[in-house]
mmCIF file of C-alpha atoms in Angstrom:
data_model
loop_
_atom_site.group_PDB
_atom_site.id
_atom_site.type_symbol
_atom_site.label_atom_id
_atom_site.label_comp_id
_atom_site.label_asym_id
_atom_site.label_seq_id
_atom_site.Cartn_x
_atom_site.Cartn_y
_atom_site.Cartn_z
ATOM 1 C CA MET A 677 113.997 85.947 125.976
ATOM 2 C CA SER A 678 114.999 85.830 122.335
ATOM 3 C CA GLN A 679 113.223 88.020 119.783
ATOM 4 C CA SER A 680 112.051 84.930 117.889
ATOM 5 C CA ILE A 681 110.350 83.419 120.930
ATOM 6 C CA ARG A 682 108.850 86.786 121.840
ATOM 7 C CA LYS A 683 107.358 87.146 118.332
ATOM 8 C CA GLN A 684 105.971 83.598 118.465
ATOM 9 C CA ILE A 685 104.320 84.282 121.823
ATOM 10 C CA LEU A 686 102.845 87.542 120.543
ATOM 11 C CA CYS A 687 101.519 85.786 117.407
ATOM 12 C CA ALA A 688 99.814 83.177 119.589
ATOM 13 C CA LEU A 689 98.399 85.883 121.862
ATOM 14 C CA PHE A 690 96.974 87.817 118.922
ATOM 15 C CA ALA A 691 95.467 84.638 117.462
ATOM 16 C CA ALA A 692 93.824 84.075 120.863
ATOM 17 C CA ALA A 693 92.685 87.712 120.990
ATOM 18 C CA MET A 694 91.177 87.240 117.548
ATOM 19 C CA ALA A 695 89.304 84.135 118.725
ATOM 20 C CA ILE A 696 87.901 86.114 121.666
ATOM 21 C CA CYS A 697 87.012 89.198 119.625
ATOM 22 C CA ALA A 698 85.265 87.059 117.006
ATOM 23 C CA GLN A 699 82.884 85.888 119.738
ATOM 24 C CA LEU A 700 81.906 89.465 120.488
ATOM 25 C CA SER A 701 79.423 89.440 117.652
ATOM 26 C CA ILE A 702 75.868 90.314 116.758
ATOM 27 C CA PRO A 703 74.041 87.923 114.413
ATOM 28 C CA VAL A 704 72.611 89.971 111.545
ATOM 29 C CA GLY A 705 71.892 88.042 108.389
ATOM 30 C CA LEU A 706 74.516 85.706 106.985
ATOM 31 C CA VAL A 707 77.448 87.927 107.983
ATOM 32 C CA PRO A 708 77.558 88.809 111.694
ATOM 33 C CA ILE A 709 78.909 92.052 113.042
ATOM 34 C CA SER A 710 81.942 91.152 115.132
ATOM 35 C CA MET A 711 84.911 92.727 116.826
ATOM 36 C CA GLY A 712 87.168 90.386 114.883
ATOM 37 C CA SER A 713 88.300 93.032 112.438
ATOM 38 C CA LEU A 714 89.524 95.142 115.369
ATOM 39 C CA ALA A 715 91.804 92.278 116.426
ATOM 40 C CA VAL A 716 93.056 91.849 112.853
ATOM 41 C CA LEU A 717 93.937 95.526 112.589
ATOM 42 C CA LEU A 718 95.662 95.442 115.970
ATOM 43 C CA ALA A 719 97.649 92.356 114.955
ATOM 44 C CA GLY A 720 98.927 94.153 111.866
ATOM 45 C CA GLY A 721 99.471 97.448 113.668
ATOM 46 C CA VAL A 722 101.392 95.912 116.560
ATOM 47 C CA LEU A 723 103.047 92.788 115.141
ATOM 48 C CA LYS A 724 103.754 94.269 111.696
ATOM 49 C CA LYS A 725 104.472 91.418 109.259
ATOM 50 C CA PHE A 726 103.958 88.844 112.021
ATOM 51 C CA GLY A 727 100.324 89.929 112.277
ATOM 52 C CA THR A 728 99.741 87.926 109.118
ATOM 53 C CA LEU A 729 101.107 84.822 110.816
ATOM 54 C CA SER A 730 98.765 85.307 113.771
ATOM 55 C CA MET A 731 95.765 85.401 111.413
ATOM 56 C CA VAL A 732 96.961 82.291 109.573
ATOM 57 C CA LEU A 733 97.200 80.548 112.957
ATOM 58 C CA TYR A 734 93.674 81.720 113.851
ATOM 59 C CA ILE A 735 92.281 80.381 110.563
ATOM 60 C CA LEU A 736 94.086 77.049 110.979
ATOM 61 C CA LEU A 737 92.640 76.676 114.481
ATOM 62 C CA GLY A 738 89.159 77.319 113.111
ATOM 63 C CA ALA A 739 89.656 75.086 110.080
ATOM 64 C CA ILE A 740 90.483 72.086 112.278
ATOM 65 C CA GLY A 741 87.224 72.572 114.135
ATOM 66 C CA LEU A 742 87.971 74.738 117.137
ATOM 67 C CA PRO A 743 85.043 77.138 117.718
ATOM 68 C CA VAL A 744 87.060 80.315 117.153
ATOM 69 C CA PHE A 745 85.027 81.852 114.329
ATOM 70 C CA ALA A 746 82.156 84.254 115.029
ATOM 71 C CA MET A 747 79.185 82.824 116.901
ATOM 72 C CA GLY A 748 81.318 79.933 118.261
ATOM 73 C CA LYS A 749 81.625 78.222 114.904
ATOM 74 C CA GLY A 750 84.533 76.193 113.634
ATOM 75 C CA GLY A 751 85.429 73.799 110.874
ATOM 76 C CA PHE A 752 86.282 73.955 107.208
ATOM 77 C CA SER A 753 82.584 74.346 106.344
ATOM 78 C CA VAL A 754 82.670 77.874 107.795
ATOM 79 C CA LEU A 755 85.521 78.782 105.465
ATOM 80 C CA ALA A 756 83.584 77.306 102.545
ATOM 81 C CA GLY A 757 80.405 79.141 103.587
ATOM 82 C CA PRO A 758 79.186 82.706 102.980
ATOM 83 C CA THR A 759 81.604 84.314 105.469
ATOM 84 C CA GLY A 760 84.692 82.354 104.399
ATOM 85 C CA GLY A 761 86.007 85.073 102.118
ATOM 86 C CA TYR A 762 85.989 87.599 104.939
ATOM 87 C CA ILE A 763 87.863 85.207 107.213
ATOM 88 C CA ILE A 764 90.491 84.569 104.512
ATOM 89 C CA GLY A 765 90.527 88.320 103.867
ATOM 90 C CA TYR A 766 91.750 88.801 107.451
ATOM 91 C CA VAL A 767 95.149 87.464 106.375
ATOM 92 C CA PHE A 768 95.447 90.173 103.720
ATOM 93 C CA MET A 769 94.053 92.830 106.039
ATOM 94 C CA ALA A 770 96.733 92.001 108.616
ATOM 95 C CA PHE A 771 99.431 91.843 105.926
ATOM 96 C CA ILE A 772 98.594 95.245 104.433
ATOM 97 C CA THR A 773 98.180 96.882 107.832
ATOM 98 C CA GLY A 774 101.449 95.327 108.985
ATOM 99 C CA TRP A 775 103.274 96.443 105.859
ATOM 100 C CA PHE A 776 102.219 100.056 106.417
ATOM 101 C CA ALA A 777 103.040 99.817 110.147
ATOM 102 C CA GLU A 778 106.521 98.507 109.374
ATOM 103 C CA LYS A 779 107.231 100.850 106.451
ATOM 104 C CA TYR A 780 106.007 103.995 108.260
ATOM 105 C CA PRO A 781 106.497 103.284 111.975
ATOM 106 C CA GLN A 782 106.244 106.899 113.118
ATOM 107 C CA ARG A 783 103.391 108.048 110.866
ATOM 108 C CA LYS A 784 99.885 107.577 112.260
ATOM 109 C CA GLY A 785 98.351 108.839 109.026
ATOM 110 C CA MET A 786 100.039 106.118 106.999
ATOM 111 C CA LEU A 787 98.988 103.476 109.528
ATOM 112 C CA LEU A 788 95.444 104.732 109.061
ATOM 113 C CA VAL A 789 95.830 104.418 105.270
ATOM 114 C CA GLY A 790 97.094 100.860 105.725
ATOM 115 C CA MET A 791 94.160 99.931 107.930
ATOM 116 C CA VAL A 792 91.603 101.405 105.545
ATOM 117 C CA THR A 793 93.276 99.674 102.591
ATOM 118 C CA GLY A 794 93.432 96.363 104.448
ATOM 119 C CA ASN A 795 89.760 96.649 105.364
ATOM 120 C CA LEU A 796 88.892 97.391 101.737
ATOM 121 C CA ILE A 797 90.799 94.316 100.527
ATOM 122 C CA CYS A 798 88.981 92.192 103.109
ATOM 123 C CA TYR A 799 85.653 93.581 101.861
ATOM 124 C CA ILE A 800 86.607 92.654 98.303
ATOM 125 C CA PHE A 801 87.636 89.083 99.181
ATOM 126 C CA GLY A 802 84.622 88.568 101.379
ATOM 127 C CA THR A 803 82.040 90.101 99.101
ATOM 128 C CA VAL A 804 83.232 88.239 96.009
ATOM 129 C CA TRP A 805 83.213 84.970 97.960
ATOM 130 C CA PHE A 806 79.759 85.759 99.395
ATOM 131 C CA MET A 807 78.445 86.386 95.875
ATOM 132 C CA LEU A 808 79.853 83.074 94.617
ATOM 133 C CA VAL A 809 78.524 81.016 97.521
ATOM 134 C CA THR A 810 75.081 82.623 97.748
ATOM 135 C CA GLN A 811 74.581 83.420 94.054
ATOM 136 C CA THR A 812 73.901 87.032 95.030
ATOM 137 C CA VAL A 813 74.350 89.911 92.589
ATOM 138 C CA PHE A 814 76.937 92.607 93.301
ATOM 139 C CA TRP A 815 74.642 95.389 94.528
ATOM 140 C CA GLU A 816 72.685 93.088 96.795
ATOM 141 C CA ALA A 817 75.899 91.678 98.273
ATOM 142 C CA LEU A 818 77.210 95.196 98.784
ATOM 143 C CA MET A 819 74.040 96.194 100.634
ATOM 144 C CA LEU A 820 74.143 93.040 102.783
ATOM 145 C CA CYS A 821 77.861 92.719 103.456
ATOM 146 C CA VAL A 822 79.523 96.108 103.200
ATOM 147 C CA VAL A 823 77.257 99.128 103.626
ATOM 148 C CA PRO A 824 75.840 98.164 107.063
ATOM 149 C CA PHE A 825 79.365 97.535 108.364
ATOM 150 C CA LEU A 826 80.974 100.810 107.250
ATOM 151 C CA PRO A 827 80.178 102.956 110.333
ATOM 152 C CA GLY A 828 81.312 100.303 112.808
ATOM 153 C CA ASP A 829 84.427 99.512 110.808
ATOM 154 C CA ALA A 830 85.328 103.205 110.709
ATOM 155 C CA VAL A 831 85.174 103.287 114.503
ATOM 156 C CA LYS A 832 87.199 100.061 114.774
ATOM 157 C CA ILE A 833 89.847 101.441 112.404
ATOM 158 C CA MET A 834 90.257 104.599 114.478
ATOM 159 C CA ALA A 835 90.365 102.612 117.722
ATOM 160 C CA ALA A 836 92.889 100.138 116.280
ATOM 161 C CA MET A 837 95.115 102.924 115.029
ATOM 162 C CA LEU A 838 95.156 104.650 118.423
ATOM 163 C CA LEU A 839 95.557 101.397 120.362
ATOM 164 C CA SER A 840 98.346 100.184 118.066
ATOM 165 C CA VAL A 841 100.344 103.330 118.740
ATOM 166 C CA LYS A 842 99.840 102.964 122.530
ATOM 167 C CA ILE A 843 100.603 99.221 122.578
ATOM 168 C CA ASN A 844 103.728 99.691 120.452
ATOM 169 C CA LYS A 845 105.034 102.261 122.950
ATOM 170 C CA ILE A 846 104.471 99.813 125.802
ATOM 171 C CA ILE A 847 106.011 96.716 124.207
ATOM 172 C CA THR A 848 109.095 98.511 122.835
ATOM 173 C CA ARG A 849 110.194 99.755 126.246
#
């Protein structure tokens, strides 16, 4: 199988994994807690720059109405709603994580830095968008959309870093 076809298949698989992980969610307020960010980090950590493509595919599937977003939602209205900035932020999270994974393939510490940075960028995109859509002030948005998610995201970052290293060893054999 050619490398190009293999990458395309892996991108599709990670987009599907993202759709599944997004459904593993807990509805709390306007922004649910979901396992989606774990899938994003894994896409970047395993697929490198192609992780970005898998997140673009995921967003396109949701934008056309497939129920791939958290809580079984789909459609452009989700992207235009309070959580849309976080969903768009997944593209940048995967890109940054993938860049670090590609640039420093043998350095777990740098992969960790990439994942933390990617998560931070996603928080920025999402929180700014949330503020615009809901007319919420910065501190309130921070308390609703970032602070409650920090402990879980820390765990997901560590898990994604460890899993990325293991998965990369398996798929490069």
